Structures are given as structure tokens and as C-alpha cells.
Coordinates of C-alpha atoms and ligand atoms in Angstrom, one line a residue:
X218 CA -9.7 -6.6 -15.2
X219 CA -5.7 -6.8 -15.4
X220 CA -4.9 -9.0 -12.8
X221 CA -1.1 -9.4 -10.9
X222 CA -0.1 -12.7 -8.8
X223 CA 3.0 -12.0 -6.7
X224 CA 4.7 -15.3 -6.1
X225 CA 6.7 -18.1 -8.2
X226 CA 5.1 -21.6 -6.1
X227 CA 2.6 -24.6 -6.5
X228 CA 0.4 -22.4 -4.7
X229 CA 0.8 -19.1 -7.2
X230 CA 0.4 -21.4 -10.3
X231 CA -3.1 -23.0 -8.2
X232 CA -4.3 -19.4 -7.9
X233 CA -3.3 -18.1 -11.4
X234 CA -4.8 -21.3 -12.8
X235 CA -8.3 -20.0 -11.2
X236 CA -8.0 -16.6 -11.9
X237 CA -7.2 -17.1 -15.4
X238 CA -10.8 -19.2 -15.5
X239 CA -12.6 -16.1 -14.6
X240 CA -14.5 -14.1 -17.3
X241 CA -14.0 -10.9 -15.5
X242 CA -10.1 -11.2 -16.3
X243 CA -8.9 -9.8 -19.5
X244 CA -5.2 -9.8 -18.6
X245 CA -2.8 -11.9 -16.1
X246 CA 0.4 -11.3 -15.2
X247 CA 2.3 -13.0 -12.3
X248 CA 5.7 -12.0 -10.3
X249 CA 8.4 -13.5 -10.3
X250 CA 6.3 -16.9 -11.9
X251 CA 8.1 -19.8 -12.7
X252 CA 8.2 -22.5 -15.5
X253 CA 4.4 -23.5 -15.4
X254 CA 2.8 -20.1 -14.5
X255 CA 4.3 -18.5 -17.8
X256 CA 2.1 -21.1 -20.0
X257 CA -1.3 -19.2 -18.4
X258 CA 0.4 -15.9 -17.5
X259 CA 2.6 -13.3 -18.2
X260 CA 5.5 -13.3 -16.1
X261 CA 7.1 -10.4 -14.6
X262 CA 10.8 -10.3 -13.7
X263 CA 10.0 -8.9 -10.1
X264 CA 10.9 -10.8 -7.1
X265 CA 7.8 -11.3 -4.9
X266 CA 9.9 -9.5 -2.0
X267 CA 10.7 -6.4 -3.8
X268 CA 7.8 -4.1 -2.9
X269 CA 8.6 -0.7 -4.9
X270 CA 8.9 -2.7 -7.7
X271 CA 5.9 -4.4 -7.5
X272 CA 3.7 -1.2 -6.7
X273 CA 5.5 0.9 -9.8
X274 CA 5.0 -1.6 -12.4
X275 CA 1.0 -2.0 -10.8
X276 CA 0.9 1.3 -11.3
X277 CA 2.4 1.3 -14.5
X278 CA 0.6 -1.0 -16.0
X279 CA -2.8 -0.3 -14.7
X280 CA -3.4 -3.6 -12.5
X281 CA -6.9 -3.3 -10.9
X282 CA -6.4 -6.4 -8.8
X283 CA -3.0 -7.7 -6.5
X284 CA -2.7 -10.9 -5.0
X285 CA 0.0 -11.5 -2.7
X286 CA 0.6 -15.4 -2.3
X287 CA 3.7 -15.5 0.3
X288 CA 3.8 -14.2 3.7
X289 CA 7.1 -12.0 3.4
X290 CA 5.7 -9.6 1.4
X291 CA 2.8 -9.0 3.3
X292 CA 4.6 -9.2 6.8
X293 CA 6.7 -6.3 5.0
X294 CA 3.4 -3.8 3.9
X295 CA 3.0 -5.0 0.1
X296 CA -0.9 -4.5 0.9
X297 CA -0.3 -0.9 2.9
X298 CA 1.5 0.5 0.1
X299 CA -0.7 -0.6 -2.6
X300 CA -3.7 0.4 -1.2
X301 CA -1.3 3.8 -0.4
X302 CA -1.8 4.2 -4.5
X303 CA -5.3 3.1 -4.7
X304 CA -4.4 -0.3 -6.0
X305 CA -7.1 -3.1 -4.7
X306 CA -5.2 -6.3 -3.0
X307 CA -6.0 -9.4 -1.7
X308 CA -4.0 -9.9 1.4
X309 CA -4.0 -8.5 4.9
X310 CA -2.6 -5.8 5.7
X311 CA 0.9 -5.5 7.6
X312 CA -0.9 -5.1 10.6
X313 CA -2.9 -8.3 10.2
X314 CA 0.1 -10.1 8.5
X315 CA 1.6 -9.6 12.4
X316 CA -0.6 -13.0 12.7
X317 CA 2.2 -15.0 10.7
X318 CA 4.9 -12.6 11.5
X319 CA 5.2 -12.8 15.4
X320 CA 4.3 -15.5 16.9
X321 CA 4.0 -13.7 20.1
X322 CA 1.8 -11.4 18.9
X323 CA -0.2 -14.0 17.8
X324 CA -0.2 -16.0 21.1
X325 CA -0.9 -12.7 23.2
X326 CA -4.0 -12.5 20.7
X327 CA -4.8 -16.0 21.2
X328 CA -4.7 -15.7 25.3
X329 CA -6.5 -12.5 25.3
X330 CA -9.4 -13.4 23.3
X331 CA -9.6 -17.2 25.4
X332 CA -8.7 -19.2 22.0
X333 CA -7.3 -22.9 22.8
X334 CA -3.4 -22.9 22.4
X335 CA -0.7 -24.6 23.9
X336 CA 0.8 -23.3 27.6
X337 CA 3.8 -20.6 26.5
X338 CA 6.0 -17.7 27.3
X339 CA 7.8 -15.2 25.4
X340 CA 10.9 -14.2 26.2
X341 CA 13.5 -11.0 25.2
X342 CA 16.4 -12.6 26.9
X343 CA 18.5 -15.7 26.5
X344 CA 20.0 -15.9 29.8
X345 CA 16.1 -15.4 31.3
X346 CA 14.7 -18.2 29.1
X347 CA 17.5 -20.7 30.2
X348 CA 17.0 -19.9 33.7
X349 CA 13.3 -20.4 33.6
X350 CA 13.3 -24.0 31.3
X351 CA 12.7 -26.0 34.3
X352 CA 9.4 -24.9 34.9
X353 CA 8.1 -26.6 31.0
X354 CA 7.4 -29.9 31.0
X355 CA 9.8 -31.6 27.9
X356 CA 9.5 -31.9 24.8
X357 CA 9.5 -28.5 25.1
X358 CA 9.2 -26.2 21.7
X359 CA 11.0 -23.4 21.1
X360 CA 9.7 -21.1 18.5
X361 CA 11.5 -17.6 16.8
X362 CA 9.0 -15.1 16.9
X363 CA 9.4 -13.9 13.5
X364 CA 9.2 -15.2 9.9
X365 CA 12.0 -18.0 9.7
X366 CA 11.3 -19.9 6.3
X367 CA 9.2 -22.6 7.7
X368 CA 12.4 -23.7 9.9
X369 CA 11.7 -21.4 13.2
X370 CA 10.0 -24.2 15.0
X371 CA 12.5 -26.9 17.3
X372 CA 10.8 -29.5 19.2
X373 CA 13.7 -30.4 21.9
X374 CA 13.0 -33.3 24.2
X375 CA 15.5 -32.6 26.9
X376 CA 16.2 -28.9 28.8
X377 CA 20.2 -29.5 27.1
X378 CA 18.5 -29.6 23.9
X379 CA 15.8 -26.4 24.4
X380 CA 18.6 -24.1 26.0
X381 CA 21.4 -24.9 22.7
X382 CA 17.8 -24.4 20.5
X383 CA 17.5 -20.9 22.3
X384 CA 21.2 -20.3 22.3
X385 CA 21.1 -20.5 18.4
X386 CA 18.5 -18.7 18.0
X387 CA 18.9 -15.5 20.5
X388 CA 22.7 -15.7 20.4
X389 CA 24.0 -17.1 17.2
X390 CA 21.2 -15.5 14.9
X391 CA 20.9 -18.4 13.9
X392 CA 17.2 -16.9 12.0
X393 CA 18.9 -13.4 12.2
X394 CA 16.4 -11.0 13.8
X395 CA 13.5 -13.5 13.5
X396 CA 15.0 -14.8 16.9
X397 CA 15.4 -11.8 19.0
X398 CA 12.3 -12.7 20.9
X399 CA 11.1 -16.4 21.1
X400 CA 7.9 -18.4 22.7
X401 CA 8.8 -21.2 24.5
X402 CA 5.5 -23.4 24.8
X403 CA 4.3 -27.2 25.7
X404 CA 3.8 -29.9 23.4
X405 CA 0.9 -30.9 21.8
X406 CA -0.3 -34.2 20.9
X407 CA -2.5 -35.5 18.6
X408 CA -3.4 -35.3 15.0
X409 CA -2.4 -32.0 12.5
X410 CA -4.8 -30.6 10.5
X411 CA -5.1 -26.9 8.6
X412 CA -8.4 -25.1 7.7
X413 CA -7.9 -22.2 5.2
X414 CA -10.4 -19.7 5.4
X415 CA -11.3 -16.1 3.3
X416 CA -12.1 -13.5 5.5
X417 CA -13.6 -10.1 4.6
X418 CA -12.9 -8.2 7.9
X419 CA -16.5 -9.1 9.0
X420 CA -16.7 -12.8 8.5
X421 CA -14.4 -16.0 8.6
X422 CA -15.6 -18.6 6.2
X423 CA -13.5 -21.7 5.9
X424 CA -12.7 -23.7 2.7
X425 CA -12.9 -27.1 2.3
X426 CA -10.2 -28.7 4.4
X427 CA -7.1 -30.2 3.6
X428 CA -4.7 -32.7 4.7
X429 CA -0.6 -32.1 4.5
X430 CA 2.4 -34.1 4.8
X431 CA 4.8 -32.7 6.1
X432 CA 7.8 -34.5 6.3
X433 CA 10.3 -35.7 3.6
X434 CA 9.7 -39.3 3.7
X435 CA 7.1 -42.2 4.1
X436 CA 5.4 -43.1 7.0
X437 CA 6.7 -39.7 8.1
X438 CA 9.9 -40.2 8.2
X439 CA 12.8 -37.7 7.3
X440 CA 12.8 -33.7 8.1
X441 CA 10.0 -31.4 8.6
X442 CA 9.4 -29.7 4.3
X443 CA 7.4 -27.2 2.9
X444 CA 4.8 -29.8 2.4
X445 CA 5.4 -33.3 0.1
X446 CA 1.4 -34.0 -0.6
X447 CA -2.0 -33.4 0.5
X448 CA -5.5 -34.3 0.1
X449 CA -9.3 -32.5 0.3
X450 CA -11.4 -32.9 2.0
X451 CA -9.7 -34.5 5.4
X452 CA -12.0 -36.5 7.4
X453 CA -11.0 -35.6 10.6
X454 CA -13.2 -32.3 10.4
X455 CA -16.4 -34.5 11.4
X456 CA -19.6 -32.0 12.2
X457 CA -18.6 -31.8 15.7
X458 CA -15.1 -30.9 15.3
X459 CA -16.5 -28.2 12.8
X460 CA -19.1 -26.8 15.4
X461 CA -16.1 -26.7 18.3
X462 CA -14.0 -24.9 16.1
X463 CA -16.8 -22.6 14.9
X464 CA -17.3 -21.9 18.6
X465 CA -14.0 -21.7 20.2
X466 CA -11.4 -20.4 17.5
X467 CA -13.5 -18.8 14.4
X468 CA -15.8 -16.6 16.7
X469 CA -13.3 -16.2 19.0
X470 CA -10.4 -14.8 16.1
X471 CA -13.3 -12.5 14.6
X472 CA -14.3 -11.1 18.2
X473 CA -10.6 -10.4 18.4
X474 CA -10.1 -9.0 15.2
X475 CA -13.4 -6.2 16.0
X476 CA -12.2 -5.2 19.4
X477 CA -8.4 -5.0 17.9
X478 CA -9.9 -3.2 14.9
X479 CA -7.8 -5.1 12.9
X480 CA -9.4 -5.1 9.6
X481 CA -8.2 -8.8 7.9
X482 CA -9.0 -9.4 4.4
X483 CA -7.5 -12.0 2.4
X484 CA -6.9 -15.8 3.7
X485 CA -6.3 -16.9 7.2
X486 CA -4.6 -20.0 7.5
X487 CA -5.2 -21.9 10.7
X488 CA -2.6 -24.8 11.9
X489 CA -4.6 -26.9 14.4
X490 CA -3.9 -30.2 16.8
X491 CA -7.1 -32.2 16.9
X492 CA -7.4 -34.4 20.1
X493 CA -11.3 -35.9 20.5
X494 CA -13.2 -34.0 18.2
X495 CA -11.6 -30.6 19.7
X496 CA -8.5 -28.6 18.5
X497 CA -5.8 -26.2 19.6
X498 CA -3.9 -23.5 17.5
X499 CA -0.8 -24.2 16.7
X500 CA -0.4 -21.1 14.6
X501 CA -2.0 -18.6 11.8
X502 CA -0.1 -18.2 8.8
X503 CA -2.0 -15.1 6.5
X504 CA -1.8 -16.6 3.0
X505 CA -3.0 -20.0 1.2
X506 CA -0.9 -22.7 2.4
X507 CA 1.1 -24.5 0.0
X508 CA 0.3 -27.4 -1.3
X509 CA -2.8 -27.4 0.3
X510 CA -4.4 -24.7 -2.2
X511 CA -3.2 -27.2 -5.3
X512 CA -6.1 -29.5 -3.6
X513 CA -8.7 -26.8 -2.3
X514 CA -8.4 -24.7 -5.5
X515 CA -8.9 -27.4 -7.7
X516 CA -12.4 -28.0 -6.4
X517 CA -13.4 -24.6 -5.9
X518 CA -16.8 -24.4 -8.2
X519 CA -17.0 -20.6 -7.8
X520 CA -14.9 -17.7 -9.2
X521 CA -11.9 -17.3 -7.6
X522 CA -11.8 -13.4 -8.4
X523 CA -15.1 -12.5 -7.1
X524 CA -14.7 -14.2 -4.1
X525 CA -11.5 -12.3 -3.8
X526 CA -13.2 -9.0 -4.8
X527 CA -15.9 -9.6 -2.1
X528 CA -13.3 -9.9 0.8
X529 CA -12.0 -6.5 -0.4
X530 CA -15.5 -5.2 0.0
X531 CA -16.4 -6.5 2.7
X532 CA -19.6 -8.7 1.7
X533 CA -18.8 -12.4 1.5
X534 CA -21.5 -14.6 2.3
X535 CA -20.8 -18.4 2.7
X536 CA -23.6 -19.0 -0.1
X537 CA -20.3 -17.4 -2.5
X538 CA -18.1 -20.9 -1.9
X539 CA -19.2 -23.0 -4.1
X540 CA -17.5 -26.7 -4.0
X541 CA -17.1 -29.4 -6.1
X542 CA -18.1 -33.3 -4.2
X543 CA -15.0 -34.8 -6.2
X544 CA -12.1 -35.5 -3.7
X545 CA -8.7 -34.1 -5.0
X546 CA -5.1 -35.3 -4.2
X547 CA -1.8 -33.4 -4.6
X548 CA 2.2 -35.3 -4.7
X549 CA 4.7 -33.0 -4.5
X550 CA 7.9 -34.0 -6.8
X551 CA 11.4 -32.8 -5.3
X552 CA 14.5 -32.4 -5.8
X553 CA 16.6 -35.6 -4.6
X554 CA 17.8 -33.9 -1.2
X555 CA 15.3 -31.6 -0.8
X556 CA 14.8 -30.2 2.3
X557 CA 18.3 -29.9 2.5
X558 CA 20.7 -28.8 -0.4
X559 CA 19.6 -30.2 -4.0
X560 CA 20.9 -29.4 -7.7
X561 CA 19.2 -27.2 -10.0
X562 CA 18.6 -27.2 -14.0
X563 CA 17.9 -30.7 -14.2
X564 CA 15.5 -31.4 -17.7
X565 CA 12.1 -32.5 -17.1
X566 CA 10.1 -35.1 -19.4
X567 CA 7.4 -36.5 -19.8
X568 CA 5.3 -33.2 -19.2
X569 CA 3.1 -34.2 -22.3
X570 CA 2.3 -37.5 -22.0
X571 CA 0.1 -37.4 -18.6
X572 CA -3.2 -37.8 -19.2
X573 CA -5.8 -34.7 -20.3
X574 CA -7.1 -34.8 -16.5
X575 CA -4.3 -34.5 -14.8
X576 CA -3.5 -30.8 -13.4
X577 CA 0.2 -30.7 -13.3
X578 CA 1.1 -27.1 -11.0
X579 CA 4.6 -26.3 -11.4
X580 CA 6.1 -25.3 -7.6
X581 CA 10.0 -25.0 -8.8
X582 CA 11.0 -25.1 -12.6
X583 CA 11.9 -22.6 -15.3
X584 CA 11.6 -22.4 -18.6
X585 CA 15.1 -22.0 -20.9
X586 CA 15.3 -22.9 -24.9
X587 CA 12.0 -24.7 -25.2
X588 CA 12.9 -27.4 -21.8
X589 CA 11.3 -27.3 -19.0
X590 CA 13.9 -27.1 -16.0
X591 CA 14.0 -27.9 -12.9
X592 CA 14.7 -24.3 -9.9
X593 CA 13.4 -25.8 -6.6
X594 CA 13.0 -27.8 -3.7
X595 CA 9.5 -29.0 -4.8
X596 CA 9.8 -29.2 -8.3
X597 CA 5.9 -29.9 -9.0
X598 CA 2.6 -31.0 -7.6
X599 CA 0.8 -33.6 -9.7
X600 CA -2.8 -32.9 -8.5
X601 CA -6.0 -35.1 -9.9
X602 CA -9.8 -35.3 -9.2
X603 CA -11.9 -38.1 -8.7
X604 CA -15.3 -39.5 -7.3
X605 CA -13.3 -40.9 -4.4
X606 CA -9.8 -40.2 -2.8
X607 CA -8.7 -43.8 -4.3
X608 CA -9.6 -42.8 -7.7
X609 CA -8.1 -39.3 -7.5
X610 CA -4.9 -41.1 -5.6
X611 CA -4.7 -44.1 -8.3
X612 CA -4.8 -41.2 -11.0
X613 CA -1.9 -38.9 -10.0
X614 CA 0.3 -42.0 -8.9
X615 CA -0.2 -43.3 -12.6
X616 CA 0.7 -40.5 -14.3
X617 CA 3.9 -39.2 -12.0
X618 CA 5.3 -42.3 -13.9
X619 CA 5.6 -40.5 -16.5
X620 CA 7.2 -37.9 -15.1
X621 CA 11.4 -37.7 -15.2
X622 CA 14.1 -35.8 -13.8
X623 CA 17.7 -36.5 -12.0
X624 CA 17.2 -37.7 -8.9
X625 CA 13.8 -37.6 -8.9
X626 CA 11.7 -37.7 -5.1
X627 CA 8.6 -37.7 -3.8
X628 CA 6.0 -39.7 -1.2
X629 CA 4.7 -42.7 -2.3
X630 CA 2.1 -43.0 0.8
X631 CA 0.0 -39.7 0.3
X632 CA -3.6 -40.4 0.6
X633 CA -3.4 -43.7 1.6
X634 CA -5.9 -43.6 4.5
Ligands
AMP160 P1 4.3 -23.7 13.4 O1 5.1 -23.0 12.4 O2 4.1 -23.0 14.7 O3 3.0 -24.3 12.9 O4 5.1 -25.0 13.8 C1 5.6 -25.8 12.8 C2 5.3 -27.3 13.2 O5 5.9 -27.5 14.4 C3 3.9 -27.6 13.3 O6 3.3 -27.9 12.1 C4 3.9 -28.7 14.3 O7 4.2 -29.9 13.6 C5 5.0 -28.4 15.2 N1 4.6 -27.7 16.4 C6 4.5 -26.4 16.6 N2 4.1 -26.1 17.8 C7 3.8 -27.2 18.4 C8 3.4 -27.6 19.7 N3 3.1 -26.7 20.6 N4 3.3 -28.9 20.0 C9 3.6 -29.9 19.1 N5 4.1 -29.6 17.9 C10 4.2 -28.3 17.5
LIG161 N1 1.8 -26.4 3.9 C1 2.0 -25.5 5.0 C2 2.2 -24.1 4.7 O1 1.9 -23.6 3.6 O2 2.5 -23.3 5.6

């Protein structure tokens, strides 16, 4: 099979790295790629948000199987027009992509079906949210409906803060049409947690779970980021967390998506806030979450591509996810500054010299005259398996020693439980 990945992160390198294991693939090729992906794969000069591109060079090239890592090119009907052409894909549709693309859509979804959520409203009009903020208890969070880079989300803990969030976000465009509606909701408390999970448009079958950092700094301190670390499995899912979400959000989200005849296929990525062995949805993203896949992936025993290929057809059974026991932890190298503006092009070393176990993904770097470069925020994700989170923990901290660039930074408290 010829085989095209459409993405350039930690998360696209995670799933070429599995794909390219599989015996059914004869051929890879990834879109845009980066630094790291064009050592398994051959890279494409497409950007993953240029859709006619991507379908005429599928077509072109005789690609049997698509997968679509980020959500904006799914939101914008990557899948639908592939499938248009006859082209297999791994993703949901447009339609289902509307779970990561509106948030009120997917809150309507969530109250209509009874799945736990926080309190909220949506709302068309500044003026009419302002006037109405007195009736949410602060913090209050204000959300833009629409796909916002990870940055839509302000937690504001007085009504002045909430009504200048909703002012620059319905007024100023602050996330240009992303903010045109917004859900206004209460705050949760307790403990994050995500739970990725394939779904074939008949079943929702969760991976292994993960556990994500996600702000800059130690003892999470600094801004809200993409993600600086993670580690699988995450003990908060204890059996009777797993039976309540079972109960209350998987059966629930599949009742929903039959009586919506929304047919999903691909991966549902559910954000949760655990309180006492029960959760809430904070929201679904429609894609594998990044870096969480660089530790899920990893310990993945069965073949990526038939998994994938089952989803399609409709037929996978839980009995297909096979998992390794070995724990696996991620640390996400970045850019000094990173979230907020970082250089570019800066060398990396040292590459070669970590040891033969350690799976280094590549999130932001490009290739140019034989050096590897930096080209991102996160720069890498040094990932390593081990009998126990220690070991694996002990492992990647030891080798990211090796590791140089300018300005080097990254978490030095990921795993440490
Ligand atoms: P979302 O994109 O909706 O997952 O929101 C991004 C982040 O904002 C989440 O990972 C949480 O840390 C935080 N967040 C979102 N909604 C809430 C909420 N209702 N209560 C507390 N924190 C929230
Ligand atoms: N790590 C969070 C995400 O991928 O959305």
C-alpha cells in the first residue's frame, strides 16, 4: 500500500514511525514533514492545509491510504473530498470534525445526549453576553467557538476580565471568525486528563491513557503550550473511573453519534476533569493529540495501519489493540521563548550520540546541507520505554543531555509522580 501522512509535528513523525513498521506498506510519503519524518518518509512539499493539493497529488500518485494528523484540515473537508475521489482516509469527516471545530456544537451535542459537562451558554452577540455575565459564577471561561490554535480558551476570574475576553474576541477578532460565536461556561476543578480513542462509526475504543503537561514551566508554571511532556499510562484512570466514563461519556457520545447519524471514523480525542473517580468533558478534539501519541504510539503492539483500515470499514474490535506493559515517557524540547515568539534555524547536536533505545520524534526542525535545524516551537520529543515510569523517565532525561541547541528549553519535572 502507498501510504500519505498529512502533517509536519511530534505527532505526524509518532504515526509515520508506526506506519512505516507495517508490512502492508510498500511506500510512505508525508505532507509537509519536517526534519525527522524525511529520515522514514518521503516528504511532500504540500502544506497540510492546502486540500486540492493534497487530493491531486493522492490522486496522482495512487495513494490508497490518507491520514490526516491536524484538525484544520479536517474541520475544512480534507476527508469529504478525498473520499469524493475514492481515496480511503483516516479521519472524520467534516461533519464529525464539527466536534473540534465548534465548540458549541459540541456542547449542544453534549447536553442533548445528557453527557457530564460544565454549566454554559453560547452566545451570537457581544453586547448580550456582557449583559448576561452576572448570572456565571467567576472564574468564568470564555471560549471562541471555532478552531483558534490551541489559544481560544480564557479563564477570567473577575466579570472586568470575562467581558474585555469577549470584547476581544467578538469585537476585535481577536481569533478572526473563530470568535463570532462563543460559550461562556463555569469552571471546573479537579485533575486533567485525555483518553484518545479509534472509533469505527460503530464503536469507541479507547487507547491507553496519557498524561500531558501543559504549561511552559515546572510545577506548572508559565503559559498554557501545545504540550511540554507526557506519560502512559496515567494512573488516575483506576477501573472505576474507566467504568464511569464507559457509562456516562463513551456510550453516551456513540448513542449520539447513531441518532445524529454522524458516521465518525478516525480518533476522538476526549479532554476530561476528573473529580472522585468521575469526569466531565472539557472538550473533543478529532485527531491524536500531540504529544500524547509520541507515548501511546510507542507502545502500541499492533499494526497501526490495520487498525486504521478497520475504522474505515467499520469492524474494529477491542481484541485489535494490542499494548505493550512497558510505561513510556515523552519531554518536549522548545525553543527558548516558546509559547511566545522564539528564533528559528538554530543547529542541533548531539542527534547521534543518544543511546540505541531512545526514540527521538522530531515536532519542529528541518533538514538544510546535511544539519539538522531547528523550525518550531517544540523543537523535539525525546520519548523512552521502560519497565517502570522511573526507568523510562531516568532514560529520556539522560539522554536529552546530549542534546544541544541555542537556547535550549524544556520541563525538567515530567513524570515525576
Ligand atoms: P479546551 O480547548 O476546551 O480543552 O480548553 C483548553 C484548556 O482550558 C483545558 O485544557 C483546560 O485547562 C482549560 N479549560 C477549558 N474549559 C474549562 C473549564 N470549564 N473549567 C476549567 N478549565 C477549563
Ligand atoms: N496535547 C493536547 C492536544 O493535542 O490538543
Amino acid at each position: 500500500m502507498k501510504v500519505l501522512v498529512v502533517g509536519s509535528g511530534g505527532r505526524e513523525h509518532a504515526i509515520c514511525m508506526k506506519i512505516e513498521e507495517s508490512s502492508k506498506v510498500s511506500k510512505l510519503y508525508c505532507a509537509p514533514g519536517n526534519g525527522g519524518i524525511a529520515q522514514i518518509a518521503q516528504c511532500v512539499d504540500i502544506k497540510a492545509e492546502d486540500l486540492d493539493k493534497i487530493v491531486e497529488f493522492s490522486v496522482y500518485s495512487g495513494i490508497d491510504l490518507v491520514v490526516v494528523g491536524p484538525e484544520a484540515p479536517l474541520v475544512a473537508g480534507l476527508v469529504d473530498k478525498l473520499n469524493e475521489k475514492g481515496i480511503k482516509a483516516f479521519g472524520p469527516t467534516k461533519r464529525g470534525a464539527l466536534f473540534e471545530g465548534s465548540k458549541s456544537f459540541s456542547k449542544d451535542f453534549m447536553e442533548k445526549y445528557s453527557i457530564p459537562t460544565a454549566k454554559y451558554k453560547v452566545y451570537t452577540n457581544s453586547q448580550k453576553a456582557i449583559e448576561e455575565l452576572n448570572s456565571f459564577q467567576t472564574p468564568i471561561v470564555v471560549k471562541a467557538d471555532g478552531l483558534a490554535a490551541g489559544k481560544g480558551v480564557l479563564i477570567c476570574e473577575t466579570i472586568e476580565e470575562a467581558e474585555e475576553a469577549i470584547k476581544n474576541i467578538m469585537d476585535e477578532k481577536q481569533f478572526g471568525n473563530a470568535g463570532n460565536r462563543i460559550v461562556i461556561e463555569e469552571f471546573l476543578r479537579g485533575t486533567e486528563a485525555s483518553l484518545l480513542c479509534f472509533v469505527d462509526g460503530k464503536n469507541i475504543i479507547p487507547m491507553e491513557s496519557a498524561r500531558d503537561y501543559k504549561k511552559a514551566f515546572d510545577g506548572d508554571k508559565g503559559l498554557n503550550t501545545g504540550g511540554m511532556g507526557c506519560f502512559s499510562p496515567n494512573p488516575i484512570f483506576t477501573e472505576e473511573l474507566k467504568k464511569y466514563i464507559k457509562e456516562h461519556i463513551l456510550d453516551k457520545t456513540l448513542k449520539g453519534f447513531i441518532s445524529e447519524k454522524i458516521d465518525f471514523k478516525g480518533v476522538l480525542f476526549i479532554g476530561l476533569m476528573v473529580e472522585n473517580n468521575e469526569a466531565k468533558v472539557l472538550e473533543y478534539n478529532t485527531r491524536f493529540g500531540d504529544p500524547e501519541t509520541e507515548v501511546v504510539l510507542p507502545r502500541l503492539k499492533s499494526d497501526l495501519v490495520d487498525i486504521m483500515l478497520k475504522c474505515i470499514e467499520g469492524n474494529l474490535r477491542e481484541e485489535d489493540l494490542k499494548w505493550k506493559e512497558e510505561k513510556c515517557v515523552t519531554v518536549v524540547l522548545a525553543s527558548g521563548g516558546y509559547p511566545e515568539n522564539y528564533e528559528k534555524g538554530k543547529e542541533i547536536t548531539g542527534l547521534d550520540k543518544v543511546d540505541e533505545d531512545i526514540i527521538v520524534f522530531h515536532g519542529g526542525t528541518r533538514l538544510s546541507e546535511g544539519k539538522v535545524l531547528t523550525d518550531g516551537g517544540r523543537v523535539l520529543a525525546v520519548t523512552a520505554l521502560g519497565r517502570t515510569l522511573e526507568e523510562a523517565r531516568y532514560k529520556v532525561y539522560n539522554n536529552i543531555n546530549k542534546i544541544k541547541f541555542d537556547k535550549i528549553q524544556y520541563r525538567k519535572d515530567i513524570a515525576r509522580i
